[in-house]
mmCIF file of C-alpha atoms in Angstrom:
data_model
loop_
_atom_site.group_PDB
_atom_site.id
_atom_site.type_symbol
_atom_site.label_atom_id
_atom_site.label_comp_id
_atom_site.label_asym_id
_atom_site.label_seq_id
_atom_site.Cartn_x
_atom_site.Cartn_y
_atom_site.Cartn_z
ATOM 1 C CA MET A 1 38.849 11.059 131.908
ATOM 2 C CA LYS A 2 38.047 9.004 128.798
ATOM 3 C CA ARG A 3 35.582 6.857 130.676
ATOM 4 C CA TYR A 4 33.704 9.972 131.795
ATOM 5 C CA TRP A 5 33.498 11.179 128.208
ATOM 6 C CA LYS A 6 32.006 7.803 127.267
ATOM 7 C CA LEU A 7 29.435 8.153 130.030
ATOM 8 C CA ILE A 8 28.633 11.721 128.978
ATOM 9 C CA SER A 9 28.261 10.579 125.352
ATOM 10 C CA ILE A 10 25.802 7.861 126.353
ATOM 11 C CA ILE A 11 23.737 10.338 128.394
ATOM 12 C CA VAL A 12 23.675 12.799 125.471
ATOM 13 C CA VAL A 13 22.509 10.051 123.070
ATOM 14 C CA VAL A 14 19.707 9.031 125.469
ATOM 15 C CA ILE A 15 18.566 12.658 125.915
ATOM 16 C CA VAL A 16 18.626 13.301 122.161
ATOM 17 C CA THR A 17 16.735 10.055 121.444
ATOM 18 C CA ILE A 18 13.996 10.784 123.976
ATOM 19 C CA GLY A 19 13.882 14.446 122.931
ATOM 20 C CA THR A 20 13.516 13.446 119.276
ATOM 21 C CA TYR A 21 10.695 11.082 120.216
ATOM 22 C CA TYR A 22 8.730 13.806 121.981
ATOM 23 C CA VAL A 23 9.333 16.306 119.177
ATOM 24 C CA GLN A 24 8.046 13.790 116.643
ATOM 25 C CA SER A 25 5.075 13.051 118.910
ATOM 26 C CA ALA A 26 4.304 16.751 119.166
ATOM 27 C CA VAL A 27 4.454 17.087 115.399
ATOM 28 C CA ALA A 28 2.298 14.011 114.985
ATOM 29 C CA ASP A 29 -0.216 15.292 117.549
ATOM 30 C CA ASN A 30 -3.481 16.158 115.838
ATOM 31 C CA ALA A 31 -2.017 15.008 112.498
ATOM 32 C CA TYR A 32 -4.604 12.249 112.314
ATOM 33 C CA PRO A 33 -8.367 12.669 112.612
ATOM 34 C CA ALA A 34 -10.368 11.719 115.650
ATOM 35 C CA PHE A 35 -13.251 9.261 115.352
ATOM 36 C CA GLY A 36 -16.417 9.026 117.381
ATOM 37 C CA PHE A 37 -19.584 6.981 117.757
ATOM 38 C CA GLU A 38 -22.437 8.774 116.026
ATOM 39 C CA HIS A 39 -25.736 7.975 117.733
ATOM 40 C CA LYS A 40 -28.718 7.122 115.526
ATOM 41 C CA SER A 41 -31.182 5.422 117.836
ATOM 42 C CA GLY A 42 -31.443 3.561 121.114
ATOM 43 C CA ASP A 43 -29.645 3.973 124.439
ATOM 44 C CA LYS A 44 -26.174 5.587 124.204
ATOM 45 C CA GLU A 45 -25.101 3.889 127.420
ATOM 46 C CA GLU A 46 -25.068 0.535 125.609
ATOM 47 C CA ILE A 47 -21.710 1.422 124.002
ATOM 48 C CA ASN A 48 -20.064 3.169 126.970
ATOM 49 C CA ASP A 49 -17.836 0.132 127.594
ATOM 50 C CA LEU A 50 -17.083 -0.573 123.928
ATOM 51 C CA THR A 51 -13.454 -0.414 122.736
ATOM 52 C CA LEU A 52 -12.356 -0.749 119.104
ATOM 53 C CA ASP A 53 -8.791 -1.555 118.040
ATOM 54 C CA ALA A 54 -8.116 -0.400 114.487
ATOM 55 C CA ASN A 55 -5.468 0.460 111.892
ATOM 56 C CA TYR A 56 -5.602 3.785 110.052
ATOM 57 C CA ARG A 57 -4.034 4.561 106.649
ATOM 58 C CA GLU A 58 -3.743 7.648 104.467
ATOM 59 C CA GLY A 59 -2.692 7.050 100.853
ATOM 60 C CA THR A 60 0.461 4.955 100.634
ATOM 61 C CA GLN A 61 1.435 5.490 104.273
ATOM 62 C CA GLY A 62 1.719 2.462 106.504
ATOM 63 C CA ASP A 63 -0.773 1.414 109.165
ATOM 64 C CA ASN A 64 -1.070 3.532 112.279
ATOM 65 C CA PRO A 65 -2.728 1.622 115.138
ATOM 66 C CA LEU A 66 -5.394 3.419 117.134
ATOM 67 C CA GLN A 67 -8.024 2.763 119.747
ATOM 68 C CA ILE A 68 -11.526 4.222 119.680
ATOM 69 C CA THR A 69 -13.910 4.474 122.631
ATOM 70 C CA ALA A 70 -17.039 6.504 123.322
ATOM 71 C CA ASP A 71 -14.831 9.156 124.957
ATOM 72 C CA GLU A 72 -11.676 9.438 122.869
ATOM 73 C CA THR A 73 -9.432 8.372 120.001
ATOM 74 C CA VAL A 74 -5.856 7.425 120.912
ATOM 75 C CA TYR A 75 -3.251 6.788 118.205
ATOM 76 C CA HIS A 76 -0.136 4.725 118.736
ATOM 77 C CA ASP A 77 1.982 7.767 117.751
ATOM 78 C CA GLU A 78 0.335 9.923 120.416
ATOM 79 C CA GLN A 79 1.141 7.674 123.339
ATOM 80 C CA SER A 80 3.975 8.241 125.768
ATOM 81 C CA TYR A 81 7.224 6.393 125.250
ATOM 82 C CA PHE A 82 6.489 3.884 128.012
ATOM 83 C CA ASP A 83 2.864 3.360 126.984
ATOM 84 C CA ARG A 84 4.061 2.664 123.469
ATOM 85 C CA LEU A 85 6.348 -0.089 124.753
ATOM 86 C CA ASN A 86 3.255 -1.955 125.990
ATOM 87 C CA ASP A 87 1.080 -1.070 123.017
ATOM 88 C CA PHE A 88 1.274 -4.551 121.459
ATOM 89 C CA TYR A 89 -0.589 -6.127 124.367
ATOM 90 C CA PRO A 90 -4.228 -7.100 123.665
ATOM 91 C CA THR A 91 -6.883 -5.097 125.529
ATOM 92 C CA LYS A 92 -7.737 -8.051 127.805
ATOM 93 C CA ILE A 93 -4.096 -8.427 128.865
ATOM 94 C CA LYS A 94 -3.758 -4.687 129.563
ATOM 95 C CA GLU A 95 -6.813 -4.827 131.826
ATOM 96 C CA LEU A 96 -5.390 -7.797 133.746
ATOM 97 C CA GLN A 97 -2.005 -6.071 134.085
ATOM 98 C CA GLU A 98 -3.614 -2.955 135.527
ATOM 99 C CA GLU A 99 -5.765 -4.837 138.044
ATOM 100 C CA TYR A 100 -3.445 -7.720 139.008
ATOM 101 C CA ARG A 101 0.016 -6.308 138.475
ATOM 102 C CA GLY A 102 1.796 -8.762 140.779
ATOM 103 C CA PHE A 103 0.145 -11.867 139.362
ATOM 104 C CA MET A 104 0.727 -10.776 135.752
ATOM 105 C CA ARG A 105 4.417 -10.037 136.190
ATOM 106 C CA GLY A 106 6.529 -12.198 133.861
ATOM 107 C CA LYS A 107 3.550 -13.831 132.148
ATOM 108 C CA GLY A 108 2.767 -14.080 128.440
ATOM 109 C CA ALA A 109 0.536 -11.753 126.429
ATOM 110 C CA THR A 110 -1.802 -14.338 124.891
ATOM 111 C CA PRO A 111 -5.424 -14.080 126.135
ATOM 112 C CA SER A 112 -6.049 -17.796 125.505
ATOM 113 C CA GLN A 113 -3.596 -18.590 128.338
ATOM 114 C CA PHE A 114 -5.847 -16.908 130.909
ATOM 115 C CA TYR A 115 -9.236 -17.608 132.454
ATOM 116 C CA GLU A 116 -11.041 -15.230 134.800
ATOM 117 C CA ASN A 117 -14.306 -15.356 136.704
ATOM 118 C CA GLY A 118 -15.613 -13.552 139.763
ATOM 119 C CA SER A 119 -13.504 -15.522 142.232
ATOM 120 C CA MET A 120 -10.302 -16.584 140.472
ATOM 121 C CA LEU A 121 -7.723 -15.859 137.785
ATOM 122 C CA ILE A 122 -5.917 -18.762 136.074
ATOM 123 C CA TYR A 123 -2.803 -18.800 133.908
ATOM 124 C CA ALA A 124 -1.405 -21.778 131.980
ATOM 125 C CA ASN A 125 1.855 -22.118 130.085
ATOM 126 C CA VAL A 126 3.756 -24.931 128.363
ATOM 127 C CA ASP A 127 7.354 -25.592 129.351
ATOM 128 C CA SER A 128 9.174 -27.563 126.653
ATOM 129 C CA THR A 129 12.658 -28.967 127.153
ATOM 130 C CA SER A 130 15.358 -29.675 124.596
ATOM 131 C CA SER A 131 14.808 -33.409 125.172
ATOM 132 C CA GLY A 132 11.258 -33.127 123.814
ATOM 133 C CA ASN A 133 9.363 -33.352 127.099
ATOM 134 C CA HIS A 134 6.473 -30.965 127.783
ATOM 135 C CA ALA A 135 4.874 -29.812 131.022
ATOM 136 C CA PHE A 136 2.018 -27.509 131.987
ATOM 137 C CA GLU A 137 2.790 -24.645 134.345
ATOM 138 C CA LEU A 138 -0.393 -23.543 136.117
ATOM 139 C CA GLU A 139 -0.908 -20.621 138.455
ATOM 140 C CA ILE A 140 -4.239 -19.922 140.149
ATOM 141 C CA MET A 141 -5.027 -16.806 142.195
ATOM 142 C CA GLN A 142 -8.017 -16.528 144.525
ATOM 143 C CA LYS A 143 -9.190 -12.932 144.165
ATOM 144 C CA GLU A 144 -10.619 -12.480 147.675
ATOM 145 C CA SER A 145 -7.441 -13.515 149.498
ATOM 146 C CA SER A 146 -4.890 -12.931 146.697
ATOM 147 C CA GLU A 147 -3.589 -16.396 147.602
ATOM 148 C CA THR A 148 -1.775 -18.013 144.680
ATOM 149 C CA THR A 149 -1.232 -21.702 143.950
ATOM 150 C CA ALA A 150 1.385 -22.672 141.369
ATOM 151 C CA PHE A 151 2.370 -26.144 140.205
ATOM 152 C CA LYS A 152 3.795 -28.044 137.242
ATOM 153 C CA LEU A 153 2.407 -31.184 135.563
ATOM 154 C CA ASP A 154 3.986 -33.426 132.950
ATOM 155 C CA VAL A 155 1.905 -33.661 129.766
ATOM 156 C CA PRO A 156 0.794 -37.272 129.110
ATOM 157 C CA ALA A 157 2.454 -39.053 126.153
ATOM 158 C CA SER A 158 4.763 -36.079 125.837
ATOM 159 C CA ASP A 159 7.356 -37.996 123.793
ATOM 160 C CA ASN A 160 4.984 -38.154 120.826
ATOM 161 C CA ILE A 161 4.331 -34.417 120.767
ATOM 162 C CA GLN A 162 6.419 -31.994 118.739
ATOM 163 C CA SER A 163 4.878 -28.803 120.166
ATOM 164 C CA ILE A 164 1.806 -27.659 122.112
ATOM 165 C CA SER A 165 -0.262 -24.481 121.776
ATOM 166 C CA ILE A 166 -2.754 -23.509 124.499
ATOM 167 C CA GLU A 167 -6.025 -22.541 122.810
ATOM 168 C CA ALA A 168 -8.345 -21.929 125.784
ATOM 169 C CA ILE A 169 -8.919 -22.504 129.493
ATOM 170 C CA GLN A 170 -12.271 -23.205 131.139
ATOM 171 C CA VAL A 171 -13.502 -24.272 134.565
ATOM 172 C CA MET A 172 -16.148 -26.996 134.715
ATOM 173 C CA ASN A 173 -17.255 -29.276 137.587
ATOM 174 C CA HIS A 174 -14.534 -27.876 139.862
ATOM 175 C CA GLU A 175 -11.829 -28.904 137.379
ATOM 176 C CA VAL A 176 -9.654 -26.756 135.145
ATOM 177 C CA LYS A 177 -9.967 -27.638 131.469
ATOM 178 C CA VAL A 178 -6.859 -26.843 129.411
ATOM 179 C CA MET A 179 -7.571 -27.005 125.672
ATOM 180 C CA THR A 180 -4.579 -27.355 123.395
ATOM 181 C CA ARG A 181 -3.558 -27.923 119.804
ATOM 182 C CA ASN A 182 -0.850 -30.612 119.689
ATOM 183 C CA PHE A 183 1.534 -31.010 116.762
ATOM 184 C CA SER A 184 2.908 -34.523 116.370
ATOM 185 C CA GLY A 185 5.467 -34.480 113.584
ATOM 186 C CA MET A 186 4.978 -34.859 109.850
ATOM 187 C CA ASP A 187 2.273 -36.880 108.139
ATOM 188 C CA PRO A 188 3.184 -39.893 105.939
ATOM 189 C CA THR A 189 3.576 -37.647 102.880
ATOM 190 C CA GLY A 190 6.069 -35.430 104.677
ATOM 191 C CA PHE A 191 3.990 -32.442 103.594
ATOM 192 C CA ASN A 192 1.901 -31.419 106.603
ATOM 193 C CA THR A 193 2.290 -31.529 110.362
ATOM 194 C CA GLN A 194 -0.222 -33.781 112.087
ATOM 195 C CA GLU A 195 -2.317 -31.978 114.664
ATOM 196 C CA ASP A 196 -5.039 -32.905 117.136
ATOM 197 C CA MET A 197 -7.078 -30.923 119.634
ATOM 198 C CA HIS A 198 -6.757 -32.046 123.257
ATOM 199 C CA VAL A 199 -8.734 -31.274 126.408
ATOM 200 C CA TYR A 200 -6.811 -31.965 129.621
ATOM 201 C CA ASP A 201 -8.780 -32.195 132.896
ATOM 202 C CA VAL A 202 -6.730 -30.863 135.822
ATOM 203 C CA ASP A 203 -7.643 -31.704 139.415
ATOM 204 C CA VAL A 204 -6.294 -28.615 141.186
ATOM 205 C CA ALA A 205 -6.764 -29.906 144.731
ATOM 206 C CA ASN A 206 -4.618 -32.990 144.046
ATOM 207 C CA GLN A 207 -2.480 -31.312 141.370
ATOM 208 C CA LYS A 208 -2.812 -33.993 138.729
ATOM 209 C CA ILE A 209 -4.184 -34.532 135.225
ATOM 210 C CA THR A 210 -7.196 -36.845 135.451
ATOM 211 C CA ASN A 211 -8.106 -37.130 131.763
ATOM 212 C CA ASP A 212 -6.745 -36.397 128.287
ATOM 213 C CA GLU A 213 -9.508 -36.213 125.680
ATOM 214 C CA VAL A 214 -8.363 -36.199 122.038
ATOM 215 C CA ILE A 215 -10.460 -34.633 119.260
ATOM 216 C CA SER A 216 -8.976 -35.771 115.959
ATOM 217 C CA PRO A 217 -9.964 -34.655 112.448
ATOM 218 C CA ASN A 218 -11.782 -37.142 110.205
ATOM 219 C CA LEU A 219 -9.288 -37.127 107.336
ATOM 220 C CA GLU A 220 -10.470 -40.245 105.525
ATOM 221 C CA GLN A 221 -14.124 -39.287 105.734
ATOM 222 C CA ASN A 222 -13.341 -35.878 104.214
ATOM 223 C CA ASN A 223 -10.908 -37.172 101.547
ATOM 224 C CA ALA A 224 -8.156 -35.024 103.020
ATOM 225 C CA ASP A 225 -4.451 -35.359 103.673
ATOM 226 C CA SER A 226 -4.375 -32.934 106.596
ATOM 227 C CA ALA A 227 -6.528 -30.595 108.665
ATOM 228 C CA ASN A 228 -6.065 -27.302 110.491
ATOM 229 C CA GLY A 229 -7.963 -27.158 113.778
ATOM 230 C CA THR A 230 -9.014 -24.017 115.640
ATOM 231 C CA ILE A 231 -11.326 -23.195 118.537
ATOM 232 C CA ILE A 232 -13.787 -20.649 117.226
ATOM 233 C CA ASN A 233 -15.513 -19.567 120.445
ATOM 234 C CA ASN A 234 -12.597 -19.050 122.793
ATOM 235 C CA ALA A 235 -14.039 -17.771 126.089
ATOM 236 C CA THR A 236 -11.439 -16.188 128.385
ATOM 237 C CA ASP A 237 -13.844 -14.555 130.833
ATOM 238 C CA GLU A 238 -16.506 -15.528 133.340
ATOM 239 C CA ASP A 239 -18.958 -16.588 130.622
ATOM 240 C CA SER A 240 -18.026 -20.267 130.977
ATOM 241 C CA LYS A 241 -19.508 -22.412 128.269
ATOM 242 C CA ALA A 242 -20.753 -25.981 128.416
ATOM 243 C CA PHE A 243 -19.585 -26.499 124.821
ATOM 244 C CA MET A 244 -16.414 -25.690 122.942
ATOM 245 C CA LEU A 245 -16.676 -25.420 119.151
ATOM 246 C CA ILE A 246 -13.774 -26.782 117.115
ATOM 247 C CA ASN A 247 -13.441 -26.032 113.425
ATOM 248 C CA PHE A 248 -11.412 -28.319 111.138
ATOM 249 C CA ASP A 249 -10.393 -27.045 107.692
ATOM 250 C CA TYR A 250 -9.578 -30.091 105.542
ATOM 251 C CA MET A 251 -6.763 -29.862 103.010
ATOM 252 C CA GLU A 252 -5.708 -32.030 100.080
ATOM 253 C CA ASN A 253 -2.118 -32.058 98.861
ATOM 254 C CA SER A 254 -1.439 -31.686 95.150
ATOM 255 C CA GLN A 255 1.670 -31.496 93.036
ATOM 256 C CA GLN A 256 1.987 -29.430 89.873
ATOM 257 C CA GLU A 257 3.871 -30.541 86.774
ATOM 258 C CA ASP A 258 6.845 -28.417 87.752
ATOM 259 C CA GLY A 259 7.098 -30.340 91.042
ATOM 260 C CA ILE A 260 5.784 -27.575 93.290
ATOM 261 C CA SER A 261 3.398 -28.857 95.959
ATOM 262 C CA TYR A 262 0.450 -26.957 97.343
ATOM 263 C CA SER A 263 -2.613 -27.537 99.523
ATOM 264 C CA GLU A 264 -6.213 -27.000 98.499
ATOM 265 C CA GLN A 265 -9.137 -26.867 100.914
ATOM 266 C CA THR A 266 -11.612 -29.676 100.337
ATOM 267 C CA GLY A 267 -14.070 -29.054 103.142
ATOM 268 C CA LYS A 268 -14.679 -28.030 106.718
ATOM 269 C CA GLU A 269 -16.332 -29.422 109.810
ATOM 270 C CA ILE A 270 -17.491 -28.042 113.160
ATOM 271 C CA ILE A 271 -17.372 -30.344 116.173
ATOM 272 C CA ALA A 272 -19.067 -29.482 119.475
ATOM 273 C CA PHE A 273 -17.175 -30.739 122.520
ATOM 274 C CA ASN A 274 -19.241 -31.020 125.696
ATOM 275 C CA LEU A 275 -17.034 -29.836 128.563
ATOM 276 C CA GLU A 276 -19.293 -31.427 131.178
ATOM 277 C CA THR A 277 -19.417 -34.943 129.685
ATOM 278 C CA ASN A 278 -16.250 -34.924 127.512
ATOM 279 C CA GLU A 279 -18.357 -36.082 124.559
ATOM 280 C CA THR A 280 -18.058 -34.855 120.970
ATOM 281 C CA GLU A 281 -20.790 -34.200 118.446
ATOM 282 C CA GLN A 282 -20.387 -33.367 114.770
ATOM 283 C CA LEU A 283 -22.736 -30.548 113.814
ATOM 284 C CA ASP A 284 -24.816 -31.066 110.687
ATOM 285 C CA LEU A 285 -24.537 -27.544 109.315
ATOM 286 C CA PRO A 286 -26.646 -26.410 106.353
ATOM 287 C CA ALA A 287 -24.565 -25.781 103.232
ATOM 288 C CA GLU A 288 -25.149 -22.023 103.423
ATOM 289 C CA LEU A 289 -23.434 -21.859 106.827
ATOM 290 C CA GLU A 290 -20.338 -23.952 106.076
ATOM 291 C CA ASN A 291 -18.339 -21.039 104.673
ATOM 292 C CA SER A 292 -19.260 -18.858 107.650
ATOM 293 C CA ALA A 293 -17.763 -21.155 110.291
ATOM 294 C CA HIS A 294 -14.975 -18.700 111.120
ATOM 295 C CA THR A 295 -17.582 -16.114 112.202
ATOM 296 C CA ALA A 296 -19.373 -18.420 114.643
ATOM 297 C CA VAL A 297 -20.211 -17.213 118.153
ATOM 298 C CA LEU A 298 -21.791 -19.559 120.702
ATOM 299 C CA HIS A 299 -24.401 -18.419 123.226
ATOM 300 C CA ASP A 300 -26.085 -21.056 125.393
ATOM 301 C CA SER A 301 -27.061 -23.732 122.824
ATOM 302 C CA THR A 302 -27.358 -21.382 119.843
ATOM 303 C CA ILE A 303 -24.567 -20.647 117.364
ATOM 304 C CA TYR A 304 -24.704 -17.331 115.528
ATOM 305 C CA PHE A 305 -23.155 -17.047 112.065
ATOM 306 C CA SER A 306 -22.779 -13.909 109.970
ATOM 307 C CA ALA A 307 -22.617 -13.855 106.168
ATOM 308 C CA ILE A 308 -22.227 -11.004 103.687
ATOM 309 C CA THR A 309 -24.997 -10.801 101.103
ATOM 310 C CA ASP A 310 -25.084 -8.655 97.947
ATOM 311 C CA THR A 311 -26.059 -5.552 99.896
ATOM 312 C CA ASP A 312 -25.841 -6.164 103.648
ATOM 313 C CA VAL A 313 -25.161 -8.776 106.352
ATOM 314 C CA GLU A 314 -27.330 -11.677 107.459
ATOM 315 C CA VAL A 315 -27.046 -13.277 110.895
ATOM 316 C CA SER A 316 -28.262 -16.880 111.223
ATOM 317 C CA ALA A 317 -29.145 -18.490 114.558
ATOM 318 C CA PHE A 318 -28.403 -22.237 114.453
ATOM 319 C CA SER A 319 -29.790 -24.407 117.250
ATOM 320 C CA MET A 320 -27.521 -27.180 118.516
ATOM 321 C CA ASP A 321 -30.603 -28.947 119.917
ATOM 322 C CA SER A 322 -32.651 -29.118 116.707
ATOM 323 C CA GLN A 323 -29.644 -28.920 114.331
ATOM 324 C CA GLU A 324 -31.593 -26.345 112.323
ATOM 325 C CA ILE A 325 -31.540 -22.627 111.612
ATOM 326 C CA GLU A 326 -34.055 -21.093 114.004
ATOM 327 C CA ARG A 327 -34.094 -17.646 112.428
ATOM 328 C CA ASN A 328 -32.306 -15.393 109.975
ATOM 329 C CA ILE A 329 -31.850 -11.739 110.876
ATOM 330 C CA GLN A 330 -31.250 -9.312 108.017
ATOM 331 C CA MET A 331 -28.930 -6.545 109.218
ATOM 332 C CA ASP A 332 -29.493 -3.889 106.566
ATOM 333 C CA GLN A 333 -27.682 -1.341 108.789
ATOM 334 C CA LEU A 334 -24.423 -3.204 108.031
ATOM 335 C CA GLU A 335 -23.158 -2.502 104.520
ATOM 336 C CA ALA A 336 -21.634 -5.393 102.572
ATOM 337 C CA GLU A 337 -18.722 -3.117 101.573
ATOM 338 C CA ALA A 338 -17.884 -2.660 105.266
ATOM 339 C CA GLY A 339 -16.734 -6.296 105.460
ATOM 340 C CA GLN A 340 -17.482 -9.194 107.752
ATOM 341 C CA PRO A 341 -18.684 -7.694 111.048
ATOM 342 C CA HIS A 342 -17.162 -8.462 114.413
ATOM 343 C CA MET A 343 -19.624 -10.228 116.729
ATOM 344 C CA GLN A 344 -19.361 -10.305 120.507
ATOM 345 C CA ILE A 345 -21.930 -11.475 123.055
ATOM 346 C CA LYS A 346 -22.086 -10.235 126.616
ATOM 347 C CA ASP A 347 -24.944 -10.082 129.132
ATOM 348 C CA ASN A 348 -27.330 -11.601 126.585
ATOM 349 C CA LYS A 349 -26.614 -8.801 124.109
ATOM 350 C CA MET A 350 -24.975 -9.130 120.707
ATOM 351 C CA TYR A 351 -22.578 -6.390 119.621
ATOM 352 C CA LEU A 352 -21.985 -6.110 115.863
ATOM 353 C CA VAL A 353 -19.347 -3.746 114.465
ATOM 354 C CA SER A 354 -18.330 -3.316 110.822
ATOM 355 C CA SER A 355 -14.723 -4.303 110.118
ATOM 356 C CA HIS A 356 -13.883 -1.627 107.506
ATOM 357 C CA LYS A 357 -14.451 2.100 106.999
ATOM 358 C CA ASP A 358 -13.306 4.685 104.478
ATOM 359 C CA ASN A 359 -14.652 7.901 102.958
ATOM 360 C CA ASP A 360 -17.264 6.048 100.942
ATOM 361 C CA VAL A 361 -18.090 3.137 103.255
ATOM 362 C CA GLN A 362 -20.109 3.555 106.424
ATOM 363 C CA ALA A 363 -19.122 1.482 109.467
ATOM 364 C CA ALA A 364 -22.032 0.629 111.755
ATOM 365 C CA ILE A 365 -22.393 -0.352 115.407
ATOM 366 C CA LEU A 366 -25.395 -2.379 116.563
ATOM 367 C CA VAL A 367 -26.402 -3.777 119.950
ATOM 368 C CA VAL A 368 -29.183 -6.379 119.815
ATOM 369 C CA ASP A 369 -31.127 -8.014 122.641
ATOM 370 C CA LEU A 370 -30.884 -11.767 122.003
ATOM 371 C CA ASP A 371 -34.118 -12.564 123.859
ATOM 372 C CA THR A 372 -36.398 -10.140 122.042
ATOM 373 C CA GLY A 373 -34.421 -9.402 118.880
ATOM 374 C CA ASP A 374 -34.863 -5.672 119.546
ATOM 375 C CA THR A 375 -32.126 -3.249 118.516
ATOM 376 C CA LEU A 376 -30.965 -1.562 121.723
ATOM 377 C CA TYR A 377 -28.523 0.780 120.000
ATOM 378 C CA GLU A 378 -27.725 1.811 116.445
ATOM 379 C CA GLY A 379 -24.894 4.104 115.457
ATOM 380 C CA THR A 380 -21.959 4.643 113.121
ATOM 381 C CA ILE A 381 -18.241 5.323 113.377
ATOM 382 C CA GLU A 382 -17.626 8.827 112.038
ATOM 383 C CA GLN A 383 -14.577 10.967 111.341
ATOM 384 C CA GLN A 384 -14.672 14.074 113.539
ATOM 385 C CA GLY A 385 -13.903 17.650 112.503
ATOM 386 C CA ASN A 386 -14.511 19.711 109.382
ATOM 387 C CA GLU A 387 -11.383 18.740 107.454
ATOM 388 C CA GLN A 388 -11.948 15.410 105.685
ATOM 389 C CA VAL A 389 -9.027 13.439 104.225
ATOM 390 C CA ALA A 390 -8.966 10.273 102.111
ATOM 391 C CA TYR A 391 -8.280 7.288 104.358
ATOM 392 C CA ASP A 392 -8.887 3.593 105.045
ATOM 393 C CA MET A 393 -9.482 2.114 108.460
ATOM 394 C CA ASP A 394 -9.756 -1.567 109.424
ATOM 395 C CA ILE A 395 -11.253 -2.509 112.775
ATOM 396 C CA SER A 396 -9.252 -5.493 114.036
ATOM 397 C CA ASN A 397 -10.789 -6.188 117.433
ATOM 398 C CA VAL A 398 -13.870 -5.389 119.496
ATOM 399 C CA SER A 399 -13.997 -5.686 123.284
ATOM 400 C CA ILE A 400 -16.615 -4.917 125.920
ATOM 401 C CA GLU A 401 -15.492 -4.330 129.496
#
């Protein structure tokens, strides 16, 4: 009889827990304001596929994640119990899970591990053993037939690598390009981990790695002890790029009188890696663009940078061919107080969305035609309803389906 009482107790706890969740959700329902896209000019259909991920705060309360589209506002607290379990997944991963449920089963939630175009979906993972060896696990699905090919490849010179992070996947010249950041132990000072960017060429038909291209930071040239490398135009969709931009932040180690060590940034550098030729080129950026490297977005052979001025935002178009700024576009619709805007490019259109909004700061949405420079849509993000409360909202991600 005791065992039945234990079972009954467990069932009661589960029912109470779930019941409490739905009561709290009901109480929370409509507790937060809805937000919408307020149209100012242009074609409203330009933002039909726009999704904003944000965090909402009132007073000293913690962040409440939400998602805003042209049709609705959905808060984390308003979702069902099971939807909330998957709420941490990025929008791109959620879309892949919905469309390719079987392929996505058991796979990670990092968008940089996936590549998708009209005919295939690719996933790459790193399998690391306790002995220090590393191997790539690749899985490729042909969309038309749903046929999947999976294989494993040892990473070259694996013994010298401490850990590997997959930064991006591309397809070029019928080969899969796996771009990684490799950590190779401590530097001579024992202060920083050495890291290099690698591009591995994978011959899928013969299931082998045909080339390992290393892009190393120029420490001596930049009077630095270490460098942090990141890919700043990570393309995970069908917009394959001929170039991959790699940003190196150079750091110098210093030691205070009390013996505490710290790092200070001494400079930065953007390197363009040609995925077709496996050649690298250091970009000669004007001084005014160096501090905007983290905002860079690549389209064809033009890199777009955004910078906050005293009153608004300026977008600069830098040509990789001429190594010069082709044009500066003053975006006076974007307030400086609204923070560094998010920039996304799709179908030859640039989407710009302010990164912050509160009662006193207006968050704007712009869609610009890159060929003509015309503004196709202009609008703002507005709190809906008559009752206005004091709040802060940070937009963390922008995606276009």
